[in-house]
Amino acid sequence: MAIREGEVQEFTLEQLKHLVSERALRGETILLNMGPQHPSTHGVLRLLVELDGETIVSVVPDIGYLHTGIEKHCEHRTYTKIIPLTDRIDYLSPMSNNLAYVMAVEKLMGVEVPLRAQYIRVILTELQRIASHLVWLGTHALDIAAMSVFLYCFREREMILDIFEMVSGQRMMVSYFRVGGLWRDVPEGFEEAVRAFLKLMPARINEYERLLKKNPLWLRRTKGVGVISPEDAIAWGVTGPSLRGSGVNYDVRKAQPYSSYDHFEFDVPLGENGDVYDRFMVRIEEMRQSLRIIDQALRRLPKGPYITPDRKVTPPPKEELAWSMEALIHHFKFWTEGFSPPPGEVYHAVESPRGEFGVYINSDGSPRPRRVHFRAPSFVNLQALPIMAKGSLVADLVAIIGSIDIVLGEVDR
Amino acid sequence: MSIQEVVEAVRARFAEALQEVIEFRGETTLVVRREALVELCRFLRDDPACRFNFLSDLCAVDYWPERPRFAVNYHLYSLPHNLRLRVKVFLEEEDPVVPTVTGIWPTANWHEREVYDLFGIRFEGHPDLRRILLPEDWEGHPLRRDHPLVIEPVQFSFSWREIDSRKPYVNE
């Protein structure tokens, strides 16, 4: 199996036999190819499913169809110019990715972030969590044939995207956070827009819950399906709502608070059985908790600067360029050469809507990182799919994929 | 339980294998020898003072052209003690082989496949070491530092004749 540079890896049937059971080789079970163009795989995921009648014997996920080499690109860019790349990893939660990346660079540089910037970051990432969960809820319900929820969810998500457009000029690929703070302060009307959303949303979340929670079809499709035990979930590195659905209390926001999450009161909802239904309930409850956090952050939003005055990581203000030669030089140096962190390595994790999103940066002291690695929660959570799906019906596989909420952009990076 | 106590416990048990302890920005890194890796990882997971039952992340770094060339990082997290720790193993270019930790944390399976795919580092004893992100017939390992970012130059022209004249395979 060993291959060297320039050689092509080749496989014989013998080497791939272990992927399926003995019975498949004798022709007693069916091998079914699901994807990569299957609508319920939420992207381009291919699953090789081994079936005994309608029961799943094993699932072999095949990923990589969306691999874009983001980590390789990062090595060839300055630290500031990597931020737009991080948007594209998990395209349903760019704010969380931005936050993880800029906080890792801040850790590397030893930069303090002003409190106002931290609070605005919290508000926006929590809005992002709600938006991401709305997409999940809509598509997940659509997979299990509940059409109306999808339309309602996207209606509310539009309000959040409007707020994002207001602050960053972009609806999805925001790139709003900068090393040391934010791109600019939030515009006028931001607080009113968030307040209007806060006022409307609790009733809407209750509405989604009512639509599904007492629906006998929904209950039959989700309860007791795709169970994963807490021990298995930890061993397979599952994080986020999928882990908490099994009753393990691990939320990075609580365990290792970042960006002043410890200033806010919120609960970590937990499931009991670790099935599709519990993961659904955890996410619904998480949306409510996010609203709580946003409300507190908005009430206590401090005045002050939105980005650190440390000129090492921030460009000089535009008006200064008109009269200061040094500022002009610094401006050009900053945007062409970039800044050089000290040599070393850091790992910073945040709680993205899908779980622990970690960024590892290895710096060699030059303006470009030696290595950037993204610990993508979807990549790790997808690995637990065969455990959840084993023994269930093939129709339930669609519900299980939906319940782990994968984003293929993040799986493949 | 603090990270210092964990480091002391490891130092007492693995005095020979522990090469270096690095403190940087509040993060602790243990640089260990390859031979003791699996034993150390099992100790870190099972010892009541450590309990690092969660493998957050596993990734490789290419230090090219420095030597030793490769490093594999294990980012561990302890759910009971709420601690993070990084274990690091350096590898020589001629011998990029490291024992697998899938027996300790099953989640390492795909992480190790990814590292194998993109760096060409082999994991001894891995149950299913195949490429994971790239196609099976891909040549080379693109995250190595000596692998170019762009192999075929971007064509800034709308003339097909001009573009074709620069492409080697057209004349084949």
mmCIF file with all atom_site columns, N, CA and C in Angstrom, chain B residues 128-170:
data_model
loop_
_atom_site.group_PDB
_atom_site.id
_atom_site.type_symbol
_atom_site.label_atom_id
_atom_site.label_alt_id
_atom_site.label_comp_id
_atom_site.label_asym_id
_atom_site.label_entity_id
_atom_site.label_seq_id
_atom_site.pdbx_PDB_ins_code
_atom_site.Cartn_x
_atom_site.Cartn_y
_atom_site.Cartn_z
_atom_site.occupancy
_atom_site.B_iso_or_equiv
_atom_site.pdbx_formal_charge
_atom_site.auth_seq_id
_atom_site.auth_comp_id
_atom_site.auth_asym_id
_atom_site.auth_atom_id
_atom_site.pdbx_PDB_model_num
ATOM 1   N N  . ASP B 1 128 ? -7.613  1.306  7.525   1.00 0.00 ? 128 ASP B N  1
ATOM 2   C CA . ASP B 1 128 ? -8.174  1.608  6.200   1.00 0.00 ? 128 ASP B CA 1
ATOM 3   C C  . ASP B 1 128 ? -7.452  2.814  5.598   1.00 0.00 ? 128 ASP B C  1
ATOM 4   N N  . LEU B 1 129 ? -6.159  2.649  5.334   1.00 0.00 ? 129 LEU B N  1
ATOM 5   C CA . LEU B 1 129 ? -5.379  3.814  4.906   1.00 0.00 ? 129 LEU B CA 1
ATOM 6   C C  . LEU B 1 129 ? -5.514  4.009  3.395   1.00 0.00 ? 129 LEU B C  1
ATOM 7   N N  . ARG B 1 130 ? -6.502  4.818  3.020   1.00 0.00 ? 130 ARG B N  1
ATOM 8   C CA . ARG B 1 130 ? -6.694  5.169  1.609   1.00 0.00 ? 130 ARG B CA 1
ATOM 9   C C  . ARG B 1 130 ? -6.766  6.683  1.520   1.00 0.00 ? 130 ARG B C  1
ATOM 10  N N  . ARG B 1 131 ? -6.649  7.204  0.293   1.00 0.00 ? 131 ARG B N  1
ATOM 11  C CA . ARG B 1 131 ? -6.875  8.633  0.104   1.00 0.00 ? 131 ARG B CA 1
ATOM 12  C C  . ARG B 1 131 ? -8.312  8.957  0.482   1.00 0.00 ? 131 ARG B C  1
ATOM 13  N N  . ILE B 1 132 ? -8.528  10.146 1.037   1.00 0.00 ? 132 ILE B N  1
ATOM 14  C CA . ILE B 1 132 ? -9.891  10.464 1.460   1.00 0.00 ? 132 ILE B CA 1
ATOM 15  C C  . ILE B 1 132 ? -10.459 11.658 0.707   1.00 0.00 ? 132 ILE B C  1
ATOM 16  N N  . LEU B 1 133 ? -9.670  12.705 0.509   1.00 0.00 ? 133 LEU B N  1
ATOM 17  C CA . LEU B 1 133 ? -10.202 13.898 -0.153  1.00 0.00 ? 133 LEU B CA 1
ATOM 18  C C  . LEU B 1 133 ? -9.908  13.892 -1.643  1.00 0.00 ? 133 LEU B C  1
ATOM 19  N N  . LEU B 1 134 ? -8.725  13.464 -2.020  1.00 0.00 ? 134 LEU B N  1
ATOM 20  C CA . LEU B 1 134 ? -8.339  13.508 -3.423  1.00 0.00 ? 134 LEU B CA 1
ATOM 21  C C  . LEU B 1 134 ? -8.746  12.206 -4.111  1.00 0.00 ? 134 LEU B C  1
ATOM 22  N N  . PRO B 1 135 ? -8.855  12.241 -5.444  1.00 0.00 ? 135 PRO B N  1
ATOM 23  C CA . PRO B 1 135 ? -9.158  10.995 -6.167  1.00 0.00 ? 135 PRO B CA 1
ATOM 24  C C  . PRO B 1 135 ? -8.043  9.961  -6.026  1.00 0.00 ? 135 PRO B C  1
ATOM 25  N N  . GLU B 1 136 ? -8.382  8.701  -6.187  1.00 0.00 ? 136 GLU B N  1
ATOM 26  C CA . GLU B 1 136 ? -7.407  7.620  -5.969  1.00 0.00 ? 136 GLU B CA 1
ATOM 27  C C  . GLU B 1 136 ? -6.221  7.717  -6.933  1.00 0.00 ? 136 GLU B C  1
ATOM 28  N N  . ASP B 1 137 ? -6.460  8.269  -8.142  1.00 0.00 ? 137 ASP B N  1
ATOM 29  C CA . ASP B 1 137 ? -5.374  8.293  -9.125  1.00 0.00 ? 137 ASP B CA 1
ATOM 30  C C  . ASP B 1 137 ? -4.581  9.597  -9.074  1.00 0.00 ? 137 ASP B C  1
ATOM 31  N N  . TRP B 1 138 ? -4.730  10.354 -8.026  1.00 0.00 ? 138 TRP B N  1
ATOM 32  C CA . TRP B 1 138 ? -3.976  11.598 -7.885  1.00 0.00 ? 138 TRP B CA 1
ATOM 33  C C  . TRP B 1 138 ? -2.510  11.288 -7.628  1.00 0.00 ? 138 TRP B C  1
ATOM 34  N N  . GLU B 1 139 ? -1.636  12.097 -8.237  1.00 0.00 ? 139 GLU B N  1
ATOM 35  C CA . GLU B 1 139 ? -0.197  11.900 -8.019  1.00 0.00 ? 139 GLU B CA 1
ATOM 36  C C  . GLU B 1 139 ? 0.325   12.940 -7.047  1.00 0.00 ? 139 GLU B C  1
ATOM 37  N N  . GLY B 1 140 ? 1.114   12.482 -6.077  1.00 0.00 ? 140 GLY B N  1
ATOM 38  C CA . GLY B 1 140 ? 1.749   13.402 -5.150  1.00 0.00 ? 140 GLY B CA 1
ATOM 39  C C  . GLY B 1 140 ? 0.852   13.761 -3.975  1.00 0.00 ? 140 GLY B C  1
ATOM 40  N N  . HIS B 1 141 ? 1.404   14.610 -3.097  1.00 0.00 ? 141 HIS B N  1
ATOM 41  C CA . HIS B 1 141 ? 0.704   14.996 -1.882  1.00 0.00 ? 141 HIS B CA 1
ATOM 42  C C  . HIS B 1 141 ? 0.713   16.515 -1.790  1.00 0.00 ? 141 HIS B C  1
ATOM 43  N N  . PRO B 1 142 ? -0.397  17.175 -2.101  1.00 0.00 ? 142 PRO B N  1
ATOM 44  C CA . PRO B 1 142 ? -0.375  18.611 -2.376  1.00 0.00 ? 142 PRO B CA 1
ATOM 45  C C  . PRO B 1 142 ? -0.070  19.515 -1.179  1.00 0.00 ? 142 PRO B C  1
ATOM 46  N N  . LEU B 1 143 ? -0.253  19.065 0.053   1.00 0.00 ? 143 LEU B N  1
ATOM 47  C CA . LEU B 1 143 ? 0.020   19.996 1.148   1.00 0.00 ? 143 LEU B CA 1
ATOM 48  C C  . LEU B 1 143 ? 1.493   20.020 1.545   1.00 0.00 ? 143 LEU B C  1
ATOM 49  N N  . ARG B 1 144 ? 2.327   19.249 0.862   1.00 0.00 ? 144 ARG B N  1
ATOM 50  C CA . ARG B 1 144 ? 3.773   19.371 1.095   1.00 0.00 ? 144 ARG B CA 1
ATOM 51  C C  . ARG B 1 144 ? 4.228   20.722 0.570   1.00 0.00 ? 144 ARG B C  1
ATOM 52  N N  . ARG B 1 145 ? 5.180   21.323 1.264   1.00 0.00 ? 145 ARG B N  1
ATOM 53  C CA . ARG B 1 145 ? 5.581   22.689 0.910   1.00 0.00 ? 145 ARG B CA 1
ATOM 54  C C  . ARG B 1 145 ? 6.296   22.753 -0.439  1.00 0.00 ? 145 ARG B C  1
ATOM 55  N N  . ASP B 1 146 ? 6.888   21.648 -0.886  1.00 0.00 ? 146 ASP B N  1
ATOM 56  C CA . ASP B 1 146 ? 7.561   21.695 -2.177  1.00 0.00 ? 146 ASP B CA 1
ATOM 57  C C  . ASP B 1 146 ? 6.620   21.353 -3.328  1.00 0.00 ? 146 ASP B C  1
ATOM 58  N N  . HIS B 1 147 ? 5.361   21.176 -3.048  1.00 0.00 ? 147 HIS B N  1
ATOM 59  C CA . HIS B 1 147 ? 4.366   20.956 -4.091  1.00 0.00 ? 147 HIS B CA 1
ATOM 60  C C  . HIS B 1 147 ? 3.848   22.331 -4.531  1.00 0.00 ? 147 HIS B C  1
ATOM 61  N N  . PRO B 1 148 ? 3.870   22.629 -5.842  1.00 0.00 ? 148 PRO B N  1
ATOM 62  C CA . PRO B 1 148 ? 3.478   23.984 -6.249  1.00 0.00 ? 148 PRO B CA 1
ATOM 63  C C  . PRO B 1 148 ? 1.980   24.237 -6.040  1.00 0.00 ? 148 PRO B C  1
ATOM 64  N N  . LEU B 1 149 ? 1.636   25.505 -5.818  1.00 0.00 ? 149 LEU B N  1
ATOM 65  C CA . LEU B 1 149 ? 0.220   25.859 -5.650  1.00 0.00 ? 149 LEU B CA 1
ATOM 66  C C  . LEU B 1 149 ? -0.500  25.765 -6.994  1.00 0.00 ? 149 LEU B C  1
ATOM 67  N N  . VAL B 1 150 ? 0.170   26.260 -8.031  1.00 0.00 ? 150 VAL B N  1
ATOM 68  C CA . VAL B 1 150 ? -0.442  26.263 -9.363  1.00 0.00 ? 150 VAL B CA 1
ATOM 69  C C  . VAL B 1 150 ? 0.477   25.477 -10.290 1.00 0.00 ? 150 VAL B C  1
ATOM 70  N N  . ILE B 1 151 ? -0.038  24.443 -10.940 1.00 0.00 ? 151 ILE B N  1
ATOM 71  C CA . ILE B 1 151 ? 0.789   23.662 -11.851 1.00 0.00 ? 151 ILE B CA 1
ATOM 72  C C  . ILE B 1 151 ? 0.636   24.199 -13.268 1.00 0.00 ? 151 ILE B C  1
ATOM 73  N N  . GLU B 1 152 ? -0.598  24.471 -13.669 1.00 0.00 ? 152 GLU B N  1
ATOM 74  C CA . GLU B 1 152 ? -0.827  25.002 -15.010 1.00 0.00 ? 152 GLU B CA 1
ATOM 75  C C  . GLU B 1 152 ? -1.049  26.510 -14.899 1.00 0.00 ? 152 GLU B C  1
ATOM 76  N N  . PRO B 1 153 ? -0.274  27.344 -15.586 1.00 0.00 ? 153 PRO B N  1
ATOM 77  C CA . PRO B 1 153 ? -0.426  28.788 -15.419 1.00 0.00 ? 153 PRO B CA 1
ATOM 78  C C  . PRO B 1 153 ? -1.779  29.278 -15.941 1.00 0.00 ? 153 PRO B C  1
ATOM 79  N N  . VAL B 1 154 ? -2.248  30.365 -15.346 1.00 0.00 ? 154 VAL B N  1
ATOM 80  C CA . VAL B 1 154 ? -3.528  30.945 -15.759 1.00 0.00 ? 154 VAL B CA 1
ATOM 81  C C  . VAL B 1 154 ? -3.341  31.606 -17.118 1.00 0.00 ? 154 VAL B C  1
ATOM 82  N N  . GLN B 1 155 ? -4.291  31.404 -18.012 1.00 0.00 ? 155 GLN B N  1
ATOM 83  C CA . GLN B 1 155 ? -4.180  31.945 -19.363 1.00 0.00 ? 155 GLN B CA 1
ATOM 84  C C  . GLN B 1 155 ? -4.918  33.274 -19.447 1.00 0.00 ? 155 GLN B C  1
ATOM 85  N N  . PHE B 1 156 ? -4.170  34.359 -19.651 1.00 0.00 ? 156 PHE B N  1
ATOM 86  C CA . PHE B 1 156 ? -4.808  35.664 -19.765 1.00 0.00 ? 156 PHE B CA 1
ATOM 87  C C  . PHE B 1 156 ? -5.028  35.990 -21.240 1.00 0.00 ? 156 PHE B C  1
ATOM 88  N N  . SER B 1 157 ? -5.815  35.189 -21.908 1.00 0.00 ? 157 SER B N  1
ATOM 89  C CA . SER B 1 157 ? -6.032  35.417 -23.333 1.00 0.00 ? 157 SER B CA 1
ATOM 90  C C  . SER B 1 157 ? -7.357  34.780 -23.722 1.00 0.00 ? 157 SER B C  1
ATOM 91  N N  . PHE B 1 158 ? -8.011  35.348 -24.741 1.00 0.00 ? 158 PHE B N  1
ATOM 92  C CA . PHE B 1 158 ? -9.236  34.746 -25.248 1.00 0.00 ? 158 PHE B CA 1
ATOM 93  C C  . PHE B 1 158 ? -8.998  33.985 -26.546 1.00 0.00 ? 158 PHE B C  1
ATOM 94  N N  . SER B 1 159 ? -7.768  34.007 -27.043 1.00 0.00 ? 159 SER B N  1
ATOM 95  C CA . SER B 1 159 ? -7.473  33.342 -28.306 1.00 0.00 ? 159 SER B CA 1
ATOM 96  C C  . SER B 1 159 ? -7.151  31.876 -28.055 1.00 0.00 ? 159 SER B C  1
ATOM 97  N N  . TRP B 1 160 ? -7.965  30.997 -28.596 1.00 0.00 ? 160 TRP B N  1
ATOM 98  C CA . TRP B 1 160 ? -7.776  29.577 -28.331 1.00 0.00 ? 160 TRP B CA 1
ATOM 99  C C  . TRP B 1 160 ? -6.448  29.086 -28.890 1.00 0.00 ? 160 TRP B C  1
ATOM 100 N N  . ARG B 1 161 ? -6.069  29.659 -30.064 1.00 0.00 ? 161 ARG B N  1
ATOM 101 C CA . ARG B 1 161 ? -4.813  29.205 -30.662 1.00 0.00 ? 161 ARG B CA 1
ATOM 102 C C  . ARG B 1 161 ? -3.652  29.513 -29.728 1.00 0.00 ? 161 ARG B C  1
ATOM 103 N N  . GLU B 1 162 ? -3.694  30.713 -29.174 1.00 0.00 ? 162 GLU B N  1
ATOM 104 C CA . GLU B 1 162 ? -2.621  31.129 -28.270 1.00 0.00 ? 162 GLU B CA 1
ATOM 105 C C  . GLU B 1 162 ? -2.598  30.251 -27.011 1.00 0.00 ? 162 GLU B C  1
ATOM 106 N N  . ILE B 1 163 ? -3.803  29.989 -26.483 1.00 0.00 ? 163 ILE B N  1
ATOM 107 C CA . ILE B 1 163 ? -3.879  29.176 -25.269 1.00 0.00 ? 163 ILE B CA 1
ATOM 108 C C  . ILE B 1 163 ? -3.380  27.762 -25.562 1.00 0.00 ? 163 ILE B C  1
ATOM 109 N N  . ASP B 1 164 ? -3.831  27.193 -26.673 1.00 0.00 ? 164 ASP B N  1
ATOM 110 C CA . ASP B 1 164 ? -3.439  25.827 -27.011 1.00 0.00 ? 164 ASP B CA 1
ATOM 111 C C  . ASP B 1 164 ? -1.934  25.708 -27.226 1.00 0.00 ? 164 ASP B C  1
ATOM 112 N N  . SER B 1 165 ? -1.351  26.777 -27.768 1.00 0.00 ? 165 SER B N  1
ATOM 113 C CA . SER B 1 165 ? 0.080   26.686 -28.046 1.00 0.00 ? 165 SER B CA 1
ATOM 114 C C  . SER B 1 165 ? 0.895   26.565 -26.769 1.00 0.00 ? 165 SER B C  1
ATOM 115 N N  . ARG B 1 166 ? 0.305   26.997 -25.632 1.00 0.00 ? 166 ARG B N  1
ATOM 116 C CA . ARG B 1 166 ? 1.057   26.926 -24.373 1.00 0.00 ? 166 ARG B CA 1
ATOM 117 C C  . ARG B 1 166 ? 0.791   25.620 -23.633 1.00 0.00 ? 166 ARG B C  1
ATOM 118 N N  . LYS B 1 167 ? -0.158  24.848 -24.111 1.00 0.00 ? 167 LYS B N  1
ATOM 119 C CA . LYS B 1 167 ? -0.510  23.631 -23.362 1.00 0.00 ? 167 LYS B CA 1
ATOM 120 C C  . LYS B 1 167 ? 0.217   22.435 -23.939 1.00 0.00 ? 167 LYS B C  1
ATOM 121 N N  . PRO B 1 168 ? 0.907   21.703 -23.114 1.00 0.00 ? 168 PRO B N  1
ATOM 122 C CA . PRO B 1 168 ? 1.731   20.617 -23.630 1.00 0.00 ? 168 PRO B CA 1
ATOM 123 C C  . PRO B 1 168 ? 0.919   19.468 -24.214 1.00 0.00 ? 168 PRO B C  1
ATOM 124 N N  . TYR B 1 169 ? -0.270  19.187 -23.644 1.00 0.00 ? 169 TYR B N  1
ATOM 125 C CA . TYR B 1 169 ? -0.956  17.961 -24.047 1.00 0.00 ? 169 TYR B CA 1
ATOM 126 C C  . TYR B 1 169 ? -1.622  18.070 -25.406 1.00 0.00 ? 169 TYR B C  1
ATOM 127 N N  . VAL B 1 170 ? -1.769  19.291 -25.943 1.00 0.00 ? 170 VAL B N  1
ATOM 128 C CA . VAL B 1 170 ? -2.472  19.466 -27.214 1.00 0.00 ? 170 VAL B CA 1
ATOM 129 C C  . VAL B 1 170 ? -1.739  18.766 -28.345 1.00 0.00 ? 170 VAL B C  1
#
